[in-house]
Coordinates of N, CA and C in Angstrom, one line a residue:
X1 N -17.2 -10.2 -2.1 CA -17.8 -10.7 -3.3 C -16.8 -10.6 -4.4
X2 N -16.5 -11.6 -5.2 CA -15.6 -11.6 -6.3 C -16.3 -11.4 -7.6
X3 N -15.7 -10.6 -8.5 CA -16.3 -10.3 -9.8 C -15.5 -11.0 -10.9
X4 N -16.2 -11.5 -11.9 CA -15.5 -12.1 -13.1 C -16.0 -11.4 -14.3
X5 N -15.1 -11.3 -15.3 CA -15.4 -10.6 -16.5 C -16.3 -11.4 -17.4
X6 N -17.6 -11.0 -17.5 CA -18.6 -11.7 -18.3 C -19.4 -10.7 -19.0
X7 N -19.0 -10.5 -20.3 CA -19.6 -9.5 -21.1 C -21.1 -9.8 -21.5
X8 N -21.6 -11.0 -21.2 CA -23.0 -11.2 -21.5 C -23.9 -10.6 -20.4
X9 N -23.3 -10.3 -19.3 CA -24.0 -9.7 -18.2 C -24.0 -8.2 -18.2
X10 N -22.8 -7.6 -18.3 CA -22.7 -6.2 -18.3 C -21.4 -5.8 -19.0
X11 N -21.3 -4.6 -19.4 CA -20.1 -4.1 -20.1 C -18.9 -4.0 -19.2
X12 N -17.7 -3.8 -19.7 CA -16.5 -3.7 -18.9 C -16.6 -2.4 -18.1
X13 N -17.1 -1.3 -18.6 CA -17.3 -0.1 -17.9 C -18.2 -0.2 -16.7
X14 N -19.3 -0.9 -17.0 CA -20.3 -1.1 -15.9 C -19.8 -2.0 -14.8
X15 N -19.0 -3.0 -15.2 CA -18.4 -3.9 -14.3 C -17.4 -3.2 -13.4
X16 N -16.6 -2.3 -14.0 CA -15.7 -1.6 -13.2 C -16.4 -0.7 -12.1
X17 N -17.5 -0.1 -12.6 CA -18.3 0.8 -11.6 C -18.8 -0.1 -10.5
X18 N -19.3 -1.2 -10.8 CA -19.9 -2.1 -9.8 C -18.9 -2.6 -8.8
X19 N -17.7 -3.1 -9.4 CA -16.7 -3.6 -8.5 C -16.1 -2.5 -7.6
X20 N -16.0 -1.3 -8.1 CA -15.4 -0.2 -7.4 C -16.3 0.2 -6.1
X21 N -17.6 -0.1 -6.2 CA -18.4 0.2 -5.1 C -18.0 -0.5 -3.8
X22 N -17.4 -1.7 -3.9 CA -16.9 -2.4 -2.7 C -15.4 -2.7 -2.8
X23 N -14.7 -2.0 -3.6 CA -13.3 -2.1 -3.7 C -12.9 -3.6 -4.0
X24 N -13.6 -4.1 -5.0 CA -13.3 -5.5 -5.4 C -12.5 -5.6 -6.7
X25 N -11.8 -6.6 -6.9 CA -11.0 -6.8 -8.1 C -11.8 -7.7 -9.1
X26 N -11.5 -7.6 -10.4 CA -12.3 -8.4 -11.4 C -11.3 -9.4 -12.0
X27 N -11.7 -10.7 -11.9 CA -10.9 -11.7 -12.4 C -11.2 -11.9 -13.9
X28 N -10.1 -12.1 -14.7 CA -10.3 -12.3 -16.1 C -9.5 -13.6 -16.5
X29 N -10.0 -14.2 -17.5 CA -9.4 -15.5 -18.0 C -8.3 -15.1 -19.0
X30 N -7.4 -16.1 -19.2 CA -6.2 -15.8 -20.1 C -6.7 -15.6 -21.6
X31 N -7.8 -16.1 -22.0 CA -8.3 -16.0 -23.3 C -9.0 -14.7 -23.6
X32 N -9.3 -13.9 -22.5 CA -10.1 -12.7 -22.6 C -9.1 -11.5 -22.9
X33 N -8.6 -11.5 -24.1 CA -7.7 -10.4 -24.6 C -8.3 -9.6 -25.7
X34 N -7.8 -8.4 -25.8 CA -8.3 -7.5 -26.9 C -9.8 -7.3 -26.8
X35 N -10.3 -7.1 -25.6 CA -11.7 -6.8 -25.4 C -11.9 -5.3 -25.0
X36 N -10.9 -4.6 -24.8 CA -11.0 -3.2 -24.4 C -10.9 -3.0 -22.9
X37 N -10.3 -4.0 -22.2 CA -10.2 -3.8 -20.7 C -9.3 -2.6 -20.4
X38 N -8.2 -2.5 -21.0 CA -7.3 -1.4 -20.6 C -7.8 -0.1 -21.0
X39 N -8.5 0.0 -22.2 CA -9.1 1.2 -22.7 C -10.2 1.6 -21.7
X40 N -11.0 0.7 -21.3 CA -12.1 1.0 -20.3 C -11.5 1.4 -19.0
X41 N -10.4 0.8 -18.6 CA -9.8 1.1 -17.3 C -9.2 2.5 -17.3
X42 N -8.6 2.9 -18.4 CA -8.1 4.3 -18.6 C -9.2 5.3 -18.5
X43 N -10.3 5.0 -19.2 CA -11.4 5.9 -19.2 C -12.0 6.0 -17.8
X44 N -12.1 4.9 -17.1 CA -12.6 4.9 -15.7 C -11.7 5.7 -14.8
X45 N -10.4 5.6 -15.0 CA -9.5 6.3 -14.1 C -9.6 7.8 -14.5
X46 N -9.8 8.1 -15.7 CA -9.9 9.5 -16.1 C -11.2 10.2 -15.5
X47 N -12.2 9.5 -15.5 CA -13.5 10.0 -14.9 C -13.5 10.0 -13.4
X48 N -12.7 9.2 -12.8 CA -12.8 9.1 -11.3 C -11.5 9.5 -10.6
X49 N -10.6 10.2 -11.4 CA -9.4 10.7 -10.9 C -8.5 9.6 -10.2
X50 N -8.3 8.5 -10.8 CA -7.6 7.4 -10.3 C -6.1 7.3 -10.9
X51 N -5.3 6.7 -10.2 CA -4.0 6.3 -10.7 C -4.0 4.9 -11.2
X52 N -3.5 4.6 -12.3 CA -3.5 3.2 -12.9 C -2.1 2.6 -12.6
X53 N -2.2 1.4 -12.1 CA -1.0 0.6 -11.9 C -0.9 -0.5 -12.9
X54 N 0.2 -0.5 -13.6 CA 0.5 -1.5 -14.7 C 1.8 -2.2 -14.5
X55 N 2.1 -3.1 -15.5 CA 3.5 -3.7 -15.4 C 4.4 -2.8 -16.2
X56 N 5.3 -3.4 -16.9 CA 6.4 -2.6 -17.6 C 5.9 -1.8 -18.8
X57 N 4.6 -2.0 -19.2 CA 4.1 -1.2 -20.3 C 3.5 0.1 -19.9
X58 N 3.6 0.4 -18.6 CA 3.0 1.7 -18.0 C 3.6 2.9 -18.8
X59 N 4.9 3.0 -19.0 CA 5.5 4.2 -19.6 C 4.9 4.5 -21.0
X60 N 4.6 3.4 -21.8 CA 4.1 3.6 -23.1 C 2.6 4.2 -23.0
X61 N 1.9 3.6 -22.1 CA 0.5 4.1 -22.0 C 0.5 5.5 -21.4
X62 N 1.4 5.9 -20.5 CA 1.5 7.2 -20.0 C 1.7 8.3 -21.1
X63 N 2.6 7.9 -22.0 CA 2.9 8.8 -23.1 C 1.6 9.0 -24.0
X64 N 0.8 8.0 -24.1 CA -0.4 8.1 -25.0 C -1.5 8.8 -24.2
X65 N -1.5 8.8 -22.9 CA -2.6 9.3 -22.1 C -2.0 10.2 -21.0
X66 N -1.5 11.4 -21.4 CA -0.8 12.3 -20.5 C -1.7 12.9 -19.4
X67 N -3.0 12.8 -19.6 CA -4.0 13.4 -18.7 C -4.3 12.4 -17.6
X68 N -3.8 11.2 -17.6 CA -4.1 10.1 -16.6 C -2.7 9.7 -16.0
X69 N -2.7 9.5 -14.7 CA -1.5 9.1 -14.1 C -1.4 7.6 -14.2
X70 N -0.3 7.1 -14.9 CA -0.1 5.7 -15.1 C 1.3 5.3 -14.7
X71 N 1.4 4.4 -13.7 CA 2.8 4.1 -13.2 C 3.0 2.5 -13.2
X72 N 4.2 2.1 -13.1 CA 4.5 0.7 -13.0 C 4.5 0.3 -11.5
X73 N 4.1 -0.9 -11.3 CA 4.1 -1.3 -9.9 C 5.5 -1.5 -9.3
X74 N 6.5 -1.5 -10.1 CA 7.9 -1.6 -9.6 C 8.4 -0.2 -9.2
X75 N 7.7 0.9 -9.5 CA 8.1 2.2 -9.2 C 7.6 2.5 -7.8
X76 N 8.4 2.1 -6.8 CA 8.0 2.3 -5.4 C 7.9 3.7 -4.9
X77 N 8.8 4.6 -5.5 CA 8.8 6.0 -5.2 C 7.5 6.7 -5.6
X78 N 7.1 6.4 -6.9 CA 5.8 7.0 -7.4 C 4.6 6.4 -6.7
X79 N 4.7 5.2 -6.3 CA 3.6 4.5 -5.7 C 3.3 4.9 -4.2
X80 N 4.4 5.3 -3.6 CA 4.3 5.7 -2.2 C 3.4 6.9 -1.9
X81 N 2.4 6.7 -1.0 CA 1.5 7.8 -0.7 C 0.3 7.9 -1.6
X82 N 0.2 7.1 -2.6 CA -1.0 7.2 -3.5 C -2.2 6.5 -2.9
X83 N -3.4 6.9 -3.3 CA -4.6 6.3 -2.9 C -5.5 6.3 -4.2
X84 N -6.7 5.7 -4.1 CA -7.6 5.6 -5.3 C -6.9 5.0 -6.5
X85 N -6.3 3.8 -6.3 CA -5.6 3.2 -7.4 C -6.4 2.1 -8.1
X86 N -6.3 2.0 -9.4 CA -6.9 0.9 -10.1 C -5.7 0.1 -10.8
X87 N -5.9 -1.2 -11.0 CA -4.8 -2.0 -11.5 C -5.2 -2.7 -12.8
X88 N -4.3 -2.7 -13.7 CA -4.5 -3.4 -15.0 C -4.0 -4.9 -14.8
X89 N -4.5 -5.7 -15.7 CA -4.0 -7.1 -15.7 C -2.5 -7.1 -15.9
X90 N -1.8 -7.9 -15.1 CA -0.4 -8.0 -15.2 C 0.3 -7.6 -13.9
X91 N -0.4 -6.9 -13.0 CA 0.1 -6.5 -11.7 C 0.0 -7.8 -10.8
X92 N 1.1 -8.1 -10.1 CA 1.1 -9.3 -9.3 C 0.0 -9.3 -8.2
X93 N -0.6 -10.4 -7.9 CA -1.7 -10.5 -6.9 C -1.3 -10.1 -5.5
X94 N 0.0 -10.4 -5.1 CA 0.4 -10.0 -3.8 C 0.4 -8.5 -3.6
X95 N 0.8 -7.8 -4.7 CA 0.8 -6.3 -4.7 C -0.7 -5.8 -4.6
X96 N -1.6 -6.4 -5.4 CA -3.0 -6.0 -5.4 C -3.6 -6.2 -4.0
X97 N -3.4 -7.4 -3.4 CA -3.9 -7.7 -2.1 C -3.4 -6.7 -1.0
X98 N -2.1 -6.4 -1.2 CA -1.5 -5.5 -0.2 C -2.1 -4.1 -0.3
X99 N -2.4 -3.6 -1.5 CA -3.1 -2.3 -1.7 C -4.5 -2.4 -1.2
X100 N -5.1 -3.5 -1.3 CA -6.5 -3.7 -0.8 C -6.5 -3.6 0.7
X101 N -5.6 -4.3 1.4 CA -5.5 -4.2 2.8 C -5.3 -2.8 3.4
X102 N -4.5 -2.0 2.6 CA -4.2 -0.7 3.0 C -5.3 0.3 2.6
X103 N -6.4 -0.2 1.9 CA -7.5 0.6 1.5 C -7.1 1.6 0.4
X104 N -6.1 1.3 -0.4 CA -5.7 2.1 -1.5 C -6.2 1.7 -2.8
X105 N -6.6 0.5 -2.9 CA -7.1 0.0 -4.2 C -8.6 0.2 -4.4
X106 N -9.0 0.7 -5.5 CA -10.4 0.9 -5.8 C -10.9 -0.3 -6.6
X107 N -10.3 -0.7 -7.6 CA -10.7 -1.9 -8.4 C -9.6 -2.2 -9.4
X108 N -9.9 -3.2 -10.3 CA -8.9 -3.5 -11.4 C -9.1 -4.9 -11.8
X109 N -8.2 -5.3 -12.7 CA -8.2 -6.7 -13.3 C -7.1 -7.5 -12.8
X110 N -7.3 -8.8 -12.6 CA -6.3 -9.7 -12.3 C -6.6 -11.0 -13.0
X111 N -5.5 -11.7 -13.5 CA -5.7 -12.9 -14.3 C -6.1 -14.1 -13.4
X112 N -7.3 -14.7 -13.7 CA -7.8 -15.8 -12.9 C -6.9 -17.0 -13.1
X113 N -6.6 -17.7 -12.0 CA -5.7 -18.9 -12.1 C -4.3 -18.6 -11.7
X114 N -4.0 -17.3 -11.6 CA -2.6 -16.9 -11.1 C -2.6 -16.4 -9.7
X115 N -3.5 -17.1 -8.8 CA -3.6 -16.7 -7.4 C -2.3 -16.8 -6.7
X116 N -1.5 -17.8 -7.2 CA -0.2 -18.0 -6.5 C 0.9 -17.2 -7.1
X117 N 0.7 -16.5 -8.2 CA 1.7 -15.7 -8.8 C 2.0 -14.5 -8.0
X118 N 3.3 -14.3 -7.7 CA 3.7 -13.2 -6.8 C 4.5 -12.2 -7.7
X119 N 4.8 -11.1 -7.0 CA 5.6 -10.1 -7.7 C 7.0 -10.6 -8.1
X120 N 7.4 -11.7 -7.6 CA 8.7 -12.2 -8.0 C 8.6 -12.9 -9.3
X121 N 7.4 -13.3 -9.7 CA 7.2 -14.0 -10.9 C 5.9 -13.4 -11.7
X122 N 6.1 -12.2 -12.2 CA 5.0 -11.6 -12.9 C 5.1 -12.1 -14.3
X123 N 3.9 -12.1 -15.0 CA 3.9 -12.4 -16.4 C 3.7 -11.2 -17.3
X124 N 4.4 -11.2 -18.5 CA 4.2 -10.1 -19.4 C 3.0 -10.5 -20.3
X125 N 2.8 -9.7 -21.3 CA 1.6 -9.8 -22.2 C 1.6 -11.2 -22.9
X126 N 2.8 -11.8 -23.1 CA 2.8 -13.1 -23.8 C 2.8 -14.2 -22.8
X127 N 2.6 -13.9 -21.5 CA 2.5 -15.0 -20.5 C 3.8 -15.6 -20.1
X128 N 4.9 -14.9 -20.5 CA 6.3 -15.4 -20.1 C 6.6 -15.0 -18.7
X129 N 7.2 -15.8 -17.9 CA 7.6 -15.5 -16.5 C 8.8 -14.5 -16.6
X130 N 8.7 -13.5 -15.8 CA 9.9 -12.6 -15.7 C 10.0 -12.1 -14.3
X131 N 11.2 -11.6 -14.0 CA 11.5 -11.0 -12.7 C 11.0 -9.6 -12.7
X132 N 9.9 -9.3 -12.0 CA 9.4 -7.9 -12.1 C 9.5 -7.1 -10.8
X133 N 9.8 -7.8 -9.7 CA 9.7 -7.1 -8.4 C 11.0 -6.5 -7.9
X134 N 12.1 -7.1 -8.4 CA 13.4 -6.6 -8.0 C 13.5 -5.1 -8.2
X135 N 13.9 -4.4 -7.3 CA 14.0 -3.0 -7.4 C 15.0 -2.6 -8.5
X136 N 14.5 -1.8 -9.4 CA 15.4 -1.4 -10.5 C 16.5 -0.6 -10.0
X137 N 17.6 -0.5 -10.8 CA 18.8 0.3 -10.4 C 18.4 1.8 -10.3
X138 N 17.5 2.2 -11.2 CA 17.0 3.6 -11.2 C 16.3 3.9 -9.9
X139 N 15.3 3.0 -9.5 CA 14.5 3.2 -8.3 C 15.5 3.3 -7.1
X140 N 16.4 2.3 -7.0 CA 17.3 2.3 -5.9 C 18.2 3.6 -5.9
X141 N 18.6 4.0 -7.0 CA 19.4 5.3 -7.1 C 18.6 6.4 -6.6
X142 N 17.3 6.5 -7.0 CA 16.4 7.6 -6.5 C 16.3 7.6 -5.0
X143 N 16.1 6.4 -4.4 CA 16.0 6.3 -3.0 C 17.3 6.8 -2.3
X144 N 18.4 6.3 -2.8 CA 19.7 6.7 -2.2 C 20.0 8.2 -2.4
X145 N 19.6 8.7 -3.5 CA 19.8 10.1 -3.8 C 19.0 11.0 -2.9
X146 N 17.7 10.6 -2.7 CA 16.8 11.4 -1.8 C 17.4 11.4 -0.4
X147 N 17.8 10.2 0.1 CA 18.4 10.1 1.4 C 19.6 11.0 1.5
X148 N 20.4 11.0 0.5 CA 21.6 11.9 0.5 C 21.3 13.3 0.5
X149 N 20.2 13.7 -0.2 CA 19.8 15.1 -0.3 C 19.3 15.6 1.1
X150 N 18.5 14.7 1.7 CA 17.9 15.1 3.0 C 19.0 15.1 4.1
X151 N 19.8 14.1 4.1 CA 20.8 14.0 5.2 C 22.0 14.9 5.1
X152 N 22.5 15.1 3.8 CA 23.7 15.8 3.6 C 23.6 17.1 2.8
X153 N 23.1 17.0 1.6 CA 23.1 18.2 0.7 C 22.3 19.3 1.2
X154 N 21.0 19.1 1.7 CA 20.2 20.2 2.2 C 20.8 20.9 3.4
X155 N 21.3 20.2 4.4 CA 21.9 20.9 5.5 C 23.2 21.7 5.1
X156 N 24.0 21.1 4.2 CA 25.1 21.9 3.7 C 24.8 23.1 2.9
X157 N 23.7 23.0 2.1 CA 23.3 24.1 1.3 C 22.7 25.2 2.2
X158 N 22.0 24.8 3.2 CA 21.4 25.8 4.1 C 22.5 26.5 4.9
X159 N 23.5 25.8 5.2 CA 24.7 26.3 5.9 C 25.4 27.3 5.0
X160 N 25.6 26.9 3.7 CA 26.2 27.8 2.7 C 25.4 29.1 2.5
X161 N 24.1 28.9 2.5 CA 23.2 30.1 2.3 C 23.3 31.0 3.4
X162 N 23.3 30.5 4.6 CA 23.5 31.4 5.8 C 24.8 32.1 5.8
X163 N 25.8 31.4 5.4 CA 27.2 32.1 5.3 C 27.2 33.1 4.2
X164 N 26.5 32.8 3.1 CA 26.5 33.8 2.0 C 25.7 35.0 2.4
X165 N 24.6 34.8 3.1 CA 23.8 36.0 3.6 C 24.6 36.9 4.5
X166 N 25.4 36.2 5.3 CA 26.3 37.0 6.2 C 27.3 37.8 5.5
X167 N 27.9 37.2 4.4 CA 28.9 37.9 3.6 C 28.2 39.0 2.8
X168 N 27.0 38.8 2.3 CA 26.3 39.9 1.6 C 26.0 41.0 2.5
X169 N 25.7 40.7 3.8 CA 25.4 41.8 4.8 C 26.6 42.6 5.0
X170 N 27.8 42.0 5.1 CA 29.1 42.7 5.4 C 29.4 43.6 4.2
X171 N 29.2 43.0 3.0 CA 29.5 43.8 1.7 C 28.6 45.0 1.6
X172 N 27.3 44.8 1.9 CA 26.3 45.9 1.9 C 26.7 47.0 2.8
X173 N 27.2 46.6 4.0 CA 27.6 47.6 5.0 C 28.8 48.4 4.5
X174 N 29.8 47.7 3.9 CA 31.0 48.4 3.4 C 30.6 49.3 2.3
X175 N 29.7 48.9 1.4 CA 29.2 49.8 0.3 C 28.6 51.0 0.9
X176 N 27.7 50.9 1.9 CA 27.1 52.0 2.5 C 28.1 53.0 3.1
X177 N 29.1 52.4 3.8 CA 30.1 53.3 4.4 C 30.9 54.1 3.4
X178 N 31.2 53.4 2.3 CA 32.0 54.1 1.2 C 31.2 55.1 0.5
X179 N 29.9 54.9 0.4 CA 29.0 55.9 -0.3 C 28.9 57.1 0.6
X180 N 28.9 56.9 1.9 CA 28.9 58.1 2.8 C 30.2 58.9 2.7
X181 N 31.3 58.2 2.5 CA 32.6 59.0 2.3 C 32.6 59.7 1.0
X182 N 32.0 59.1 0.0 CA 32.0 59.8 -1.3 C 31.1 61.0 -1.2
X183 N 29.9 60.9 -0.6 CA 29.0 62.0 -0.4 C 29.6 63.1 0.3
X184 N 30.4 62.8 1.4 CA 31.1 63.9 2.2 C 32.1 64.6 1.4
X185 N 32.8 63.8 0.5 CA 33.8 64.4 -0.3 C 33.2 65.3 -1.3
X186 N 32.1 65.0 -1.9 CA 31.4 65.8 -2.9 C 31.0 67.1 -2.2
X187 N 30.4 67.0 -1.0 CA 29.9 68.2 -0.3 C 31.1 69.1 0.0
X188 N 32.2 68.6 0.4 CA 33.3 69.4 0.9 C 34.2 69.9 -0.2
X189 N 34.4 69.1 -1.2 CA 35.3 69.5 -2.3 C 34.7 69.6 -3.7
X190 N 33.4 69.3 -3.7 CA 32.7 69.5 -5.0 C 33.1 68.3 -6.0
X191 N 33.8 67.4 -5.5 CA 34.2 66.3 -6.3 C 34.4 65.1 -5.4
X192 N 34.1 63.9 -5.9 CA 34.3 62.7 -5.0 C 35.7 62.4 -4.6
X193 N 36.7 62.9 -5.4 CA 38.1 62.7 -5.1 C 38.7 64.0 -4.5
X194 N 39.0 64.0 -3.2 CA 39.6 65.3 -2.6 C 41.0 65.6 -3.2
X195 N 41.4 66.8 -3.2 CA 42.7 67.2 -3.7 C 43.8 66.6 -2.7
X196 N 44.9 66.3 -3.3 CA 46.0 65.8 -2.4 C 46.5 66.8 -1.5
X197 N 46.7 66.5 -0.3 CA 47.3 67.5 0.7 C 48.8 67.8 0.3
X198 N 49.4 67.0 -0.5 CA 50.8 67.2 -0.8 C 50.9 67.8 -2.2
X199 N 51.2 69.1 -2.3 CA 51.4 69.7 -3.5 C 52.7 69.5 -4.1
X200 N 52.8 69.6 -5.4 CA 54.1 69.4 -6.1 C 54.9 70.7 -6.0
X201 N 56.1 70.7 -5.5 CA 56.9 71.9 -5.3 C 57.6 72.2 -6.6
X202 N 57.5 73.5 -7.0 CA 58.2 73.9 -8.3 C 59.4 74.7 -7.8

């Protein structure tokens, strides 16, 4: 069953609750702006412990709503492993459908008429086409860095730690041996430094 935003039937909040019951998305028209969709979506996510998926404006909304997890659909690292996701208008339909197939999408808004719009051609708030799916240099760098950490840095650090522990053990043993020598000297000579066996001849 498909849902469409129609405020004469029910409020945005009620529609979100209804659509979420069957993990359906809500289609909105291009003229349905400044109605409180995003505000209602954030409140819904807050009440239902959801992650909100947005376009490039996600960072700004996250700063304004630190108690709700809001990420960009281009952030594949943050998106990986998440469930209970709701999407705001502006997320490409192919991403939304993919999340639905995986059972990760709870509900959200999608612009009606953009059924063919893919993540390669997402629209911003002004409706201008932009390249939104290409992995950002930052995301790519994170992936490469994580692989490098797992494959190289962690094994090397663990090896260094093992070697350091061995050195510490040797040092501790030497300290213990020398303390024994000092204790014996104190017992025998009353002083940690024994007198020299070579006296000065006068």
